[in-house]
Coordinates of C-alpha atoms in Angstrom, one line a residue:
Chain A
X1 CA -9.0 -15.5 -24.8
X2 CA -12.6 -15.8 -23.6
X3 CA -13.8 -15.3 -20.0
X4 CA -16.1 -17.9 -18.7
X5 CA -16.9 -16.2 -15.5
X6 CA -20.6 -15.5 -15.2
X7 CA -21.7 -12.2 -14.4
X8 CA -23.0 -12.6 -10.9
X9 CA -26.0 -11.2 -9.4
X10 CA -25.4 -7.8 -7.4
X11 CA -26.4 -8.3 -3.8
X12 CA -22.8 -6.7 -3.0
X13 CA -21.6 -7.4 0.5
X14 CA -19.2 -5.5 2.8
X15 CA -18.3 -7.4 5.8
X16 CA -16.9 -6.2 8.8
X17 CA -15.5 -7.3 12.1
X18 CA -16.6 -6.5 15.6
X19 CA -14.0 -3.8 16.3
X20 CA -15.0 -1.9 13.2
X21 CA -18.7 -2.1 14.2
X22 CA -17.9 -0.8 17.8
X23 CA -16.1 2.1 16.4
X24 CA -18.5 3.1 13.5
X25 CA -21.9 2.1 14.8
X26 CA -23.0 5.6 15.5
X27 CA -23.2 6.5 11.8
X28 CA -23.2 3.1 9.9
X29 CA -26.0 0.5 9.9
X30 CA -24.5 -3.1 10.4
X31 CA -26.3 -6.3 10.3
X32 CA -25.0 -9.5 12.1
X33 CA -24.4 -12.3 9.8
X34 CA -23.6 -14.6 12.9
X35 CA -20.5 -16.7 13.3
X36 CA -18.7 -17.5 10.0
X37 CA -15.8 -19.6 9.3
X38 CA -12.8 -17.8 8.0
X39 CA -9.6 -19.4 6.7
X40 CA -7.0 -19.2 9.3
X41 CA -9.2 -17.6 11.7
X42 CA -11.9 -20.2 12.5
X43 CA -15.4 -19.1 13.7
X44 CA -15.6 -15.3 14.1
X45 CA -18.6 -13.0 14.5
X46 CA -19.2 -10.9 11.4
X47 CA -21.4 -8.0 10.3
X48 CA -22.5 -6.8 6.9
X49 CA -22.4 -3.1 6.3
X50 CA -25.8 -1.9 5.1
X51 CA -25.6 1.8 4.9
X52 CA -25.7 5.1 6.6
X53 CA -28.1 5.9 9.6
X54 CA -28.5 9.5 8.5
X55 CA -27.3 12.0 6.0
X56 CA -24.2 14.1 6.8
X57 CA -21.0 13.2 8.1
X58 CA -18.7 14.1 10.9
X59 CA -16.0 13.5 8.5
X60 CA -16.6 16.7 6.8
X61 CA -14.2 18.3 9.5
X62 CA -11.3 16.1 8.6
X63 CA -9.6 18.6 6.4
X64 CA -9.4 21.1 9.4
X65 CA -8.3 18.2 11.7
X66 CA -5.2 17.4 10.0
X67 CA -2.7 18.1 12.6
X68 CA -2.5 14.5 13.4
X69 CA 0.1 12.3 11.7
X70 CA -2.0 11.3 8.6
X71 CA -0.5 8.6 6.2
X72 CA 0.1 11.4 3.4
X73 CA 2.2 13.4 6.0
X74 CA 4.1 10.2 6.9
X75 CA 4.8 9.6 3.3
X76 CA 6.1 13.2 3.1
X77 CA 8.2 12.5 6.0
X78 CA 9.6 9.5 4.4
X79 CA 10.3 11.3 1.3
X80 CA 12.4 13.9 2.9
X81 CA 14.2 11.2 5.0
X82 CA 14.8 9.1 1.8
X83 CA 16.3 12.2 0.2
X84 CA 18.5 12.6 3.3
X85 CA 19.7 9.1 3.1
X86 CA 20.5 9.4 -0.8
X87 CA 22.5 12.8 0.0
X88 CA 24.2 11.0 2.7
X89 CA 25.2 8.1 0.6
X90 CA 26.3 10.4 -2.1
X91 CA 28.6 12.4 0.4
X92 CA 30.1 9.2 1.9
X93 CA 30.8 7.6 -1.6
X94 CA 32.4 10.7 -2.8
X95 CA 34.6 10.6 0.4
X96 CA 35.3 7.1 0.0
X97 CA 36.2 7.3 -3.6
X98 CA 38.3 10.3 -2.9
X99 CA 40.6 8.3 -0.7
X100 CA 41.3 5.8 -3.6
X101 CA 41.1 8.0 -6.5
X102 CA 38.3 9.0 -8.6
X103 CA 36.8 6.0 -10.4
X104 CA 33.7 7.2 -11.9
X105 CA 32.1 5.5 -14.8
X106 CA 34.5 4.6 -17.3
X107 CA 37.2 7.1 -15.9
X108 CA 40.6 6.5 -15.3
X109 CA 42.5 6.7 -12.0
X110 CA 46.1 7.5 -11.0
X111 CA 47.5 4.1 -11.0
X112 CA 50.8 3.2 -12.6
X113 CA 50.8 1.0 -15.6
X114 CA 53.3 -1.4 -13.8
X115 CA 50.9 -1.8 -10.8
X116 CA 47.9 -2.3 -13.0
X117 CA 49.7 -5.1 -14.7
X118 CA 49.5 -3.9 -18.2
X119 CA 53.1 -3.2 -19.0
X120 CA 53.7 -1.3 -22.2
X121 CA 50.2 0.1 -22.5
X122 CA 50.6 3.5 -21.0
X123 CA 47.9 5.0 -23.0
X124 CA 45.3 3.1 -20.9
X125 CA 46.5 3.2 -17.2
X126 CA 43.5 1.2 -15.8
X127 CA 43.5 -1.0 -12.9
X128 CA 41.5 -4.3 -12.9
X129 CA 39.8 -4.3 -9.7
X130 CA 38.3 -7.2 -7.9
X131 CA 34.5 -7.2 -7.5
X132 CA 35.0 -6.8 -3.6
X133 CA 37.3 -3.6 -4.2
X134 CA 34.5 -2.2 -6.5
X135 CA 31.8 -3.0 -4.0
X136 CA 33.7 -1.2 -0.9
X137 CA 34.7 1.7 -3.0
X138 CA 31.2 2.7 -4.2
X139 CA 29.1 1.8 -1.0
X140 CA 29.4 3.8 2.3
X141 CA 30.7 1.4 4.9
Chain B
X1 CA 27.4 2.3 8.9
X2 CA 24.9 5.0 8.4
X3 CA 22.4 5.3 11.0
X4 CA 19.7 6.9 8.9
X5 CA 17.8 3.7 8.5
X6 CA 17.6 3.3 12.4
X7 CA 16.5 7.0 12.4
X8 CA 13.8 6.4 9.8
X9 CA 12.4 3.3 11.7
X10 CA 12.3 5.2 14.9
X11 CA 10.6 8.0 13.5
X12 CA 8.0 6.3 11.4
X13 CA 7.4 2.8 12.7
X14 CA 4.7 2.5 15.1
X15 CA 1.9 0.3 16.5
X16 CA -1.2 2.1 15.4
X17 CA -4.9 1.3 15.5
X18 CA -5.6 1.2 11.6
X19 CA -8.7 0.2 9.6
X20 CA -7.9 -2.1 6.6
X21 CA -10.3 -2.2 3.5
X22 CA -9.8 -4.9 1.2
X23 CA -11.8 -4.7 -2.2
X24 CA -12.0 -7.5 -4.6
X25 CA -13.6 -6.9 -8.1
X26 CA -14.9 -9.4 -10.6
X27 CA -16.1 -8.4 -14.0
X28 CA -16.0 -10.5 -17.3
X29 CA -14.9 -7.3 -19.0
X30 CA -11.4 -7.5 -17.2
X31 CA -10.6 -10.4 -19.3
X32 CA -12.0 -9.2 -22.6
X33 CA -10.2 -10.3 -25.8
X34 CA -9.9 -6.6 -26.6
X35 CA -7.1 -5.1 -24.7
X36 CA -8.4 -1.7 -24.9
X37 CA -11.8 -2.7 -23.3
X38 CA -9.9 -4.5 -20.5
X39 CA -7.7 -1.5 -20.0
X40 CA -10.8 0.9 -19.9
X41 CA -12.8 -1.2 -17.4
X42 CA -9.7 -1.6 -15.2
X43 CA -9.1 2.0 -15.2
X44 CA -12.7 3.1 -14.5
X45 CA -12.7 0.5 -11.7
X46 CA -9.4 2.1 -10.4
X47 CA -11.0 5.5 -10.4
X48 CA -14.2 4.3 -8.6
X49 CA -12.0 3.2 -5.9
X50 CA -9.6 6.1 -5.8
X51 CA -12.0 9.1 -5.8
X52 CA -13.7 8.1 -2.5
X53 CA -10.3 6.9 -1.0
X54 CA -9.0 10.4 -1.5
X55 CA -12.0 12.0 -0.3
X56 CA -11.8 9.9 3.0
X57 CA -8.1 10.2 3.3
X58 CA -7.3 6.6 2.8
X59 CA -4.0 5.4 1.3
X60 CA -4.0 2.8 -1.4
X61 CA -1.5 0.2 -0.2
X62 CA -1.7 -2.0 -3.4
X63 CA -3.8 -2.5 -6.4
X64 CA -3.1 -5.9 -8.1
X65 CA -4.5 -8.4 -10.4
X66 CA -4.1 -12.0 -10.0
X67 CA -6.2 -15.2 -10.6
X68 CA -8.6 -14.2 -7.9
X69 CA -9.4 -11.1 -9.7
X70 CA -8.5 -7.5 -9.0
X71 CA -7.7 -6.6 -5.3
X72 CA -7.3 -3.2 -3.8
X73 CA -5.8 -2.8 -0.2
X74 CA -6.7 0.5 1.4
X75 CA -5.5 1.6 4.7
X76 CA -7.1 4.2 7.0
X77 CA -4.9 5.4 9.9
X78 CA -3.8 8.3 11.9
X79 CA -7.2 9.5 12.6
X80 CA -9.9 8.9 15.5
X81 CA -12.6 8.1 12.7
X82 CA -10.6 5.5 10.8
X83 CA -13.4 3.0 10.8
X84 CA -16.1 5.4 10.2
X85 CA -14.0 6.7 7.1
X86 CA -13.4 3.2 5.8
X87 CA -17.0 2.1 6.0
X88 CA -18.1 5.3 4.2
X89 CA -15.6 4.8 1.6
X90 CA -16.6 1.2 1.2
X91 CA -20.2 2.3 0.8
X92 CA -19.3 4.9 -1.9
X93 CA -17.2 2.3 -3.7
X94 CA -20.1 0.0 -3.7
X95 CA -22.4 2.7 -5.2
X96 CA -19.6 3.4 -8.0
X97 CA -19.3 -0.4 -8.9
X98 CA -23.0 -0.9 -8.9
X99 CA -23.1 1.8 -11.7
X100 CA -20.5 -0.1 -13.4
X101 CA -22.1 -3.6 -13.0
X102 CA -18.9 -4.9 -11.4
X103 CA -19.4 -7.5 -8.9
X104 CA -17.3 -7.2 -5.8
X105 CA -16.7 -8.2 -2.2
X106 CA -15.2 -6.0 0.6
X107 CA -13.9 -6.7 4.0
X108 CA -13.3 -4.1 6.7
X109 CA -11.3 -4.8 9.9
X110 CA -9.9 -2.6 12.6
X111 CA -7.1 -3.3 14.8
X112 CA -3.7 -2.6 16.2
X113 CA -1.0 -3.1 13.4
X114 CA 2.7 -2.7 13.0
X115 CA 2.8 0.4 10.6
X116 CA 6.2 1.7 9.1
X117 CA 8.9 1.5 6.6
X118 CA 10.1 -1.9 5.8
X119 CA 13.4 -2.1 3.7
X120 CA 16.8 -0.3 3.5
X121 CA 17.9 2.8 1.8
X122 CA 17.9 1.1 -1.7
X123 CA 14.5 0.0 -1.5
X124 CA 11.9 0.9 1.0
X125 CA 8.1 0.8 1.3
X126 CA 5.4 1.5 3.9
X127 CA 3.8 -1.7 5.3
X128 CA 0.9 -2.4 7.6
X129 CA 1.4 -5.8 9.2
X130 CA -1.1 -7.2 11.6
X131 CA -3.9 -9.6 12.4
X132 CA -6.7 -7.3 11.4
X133 CA -5.1 -7.0 8.0
X134 CA -5.4 -10.6 7.4
X135 CA -8.8 -10.6 9.0
X136 CA -10.0 -8.0 6.7
X137 CA -8.8 -10.2 3.6
X138 CA -10.7 -13.2 4.8
X139 CA -13.8 -11.1 5.3
X140 CA -13.5 -9.9 1.9
X141 CA -13.3 -13.6 0.7
X142 CA -16.3 -14.3 2.5
X143 CA -18.3 -11.4 1.0
X144 CA -17.4 -12.8 -2.4
X145 CA -18.7 -16.1 -1.3
X146 CA -21.9 -14.8 -0.1
X147 CA -22.3 -12.8 -3.3
X148 CA -21.8 -15.8 -5.4

């Protein structure tokens, strides 16, 4: 497979909206590109991000200022909550399955052969369950 | 019914001022006939994005490849200097791409968005949904056009 895309010239552009410019204009140099038409947005005022106004960064303090709920922290929280959900699911499932007898994966349960509808086959006392029964047995409701 | 999903939503879902950075990359090497070459350039492009992203505490929402090229969606949230971090990250990515001769366009937009987990206990992912996210994507498209 060959690619016909030309290697474009490199006047790389970073475009920003007005809210971003207002928030970052103390450190970043923006150049207005005027009103441009964006799909689904119509005419909007846009700016080109040119570079830094000076060397150094107020962002160097970000590591110390991490008491706010940053996205990584949120993911950590979500991971712990997700673990709690899984544990809750496991507990509820075990409780539910305990009521109807342990089903497990390929395991047998205490159902009489006659009820299971397999007369004469006492060596494999398994009951054929409907899909609905299986679903409600395995999910916490 | 378990109420954990409600608890999760109430704890993590919020309307927050976030800055979204969209990055679109185009290079003929991405579609090289040699898969190893494509993989190498793809990997180096990813690293070019990910290192500044970590430095400025961004979150990589998605890194995908489609007919429009390679697109990375990066979110900066939870800090007062989100926008500044996003712009500086964009400038750093720009330097990295220049060194690799990768053409690109980027869009930065700040605004209030919904931020939180979307899904249930079987599958859930963090999402940022809002007008500024869409705005950023459009600015990225415009930046690509201006390059070409």
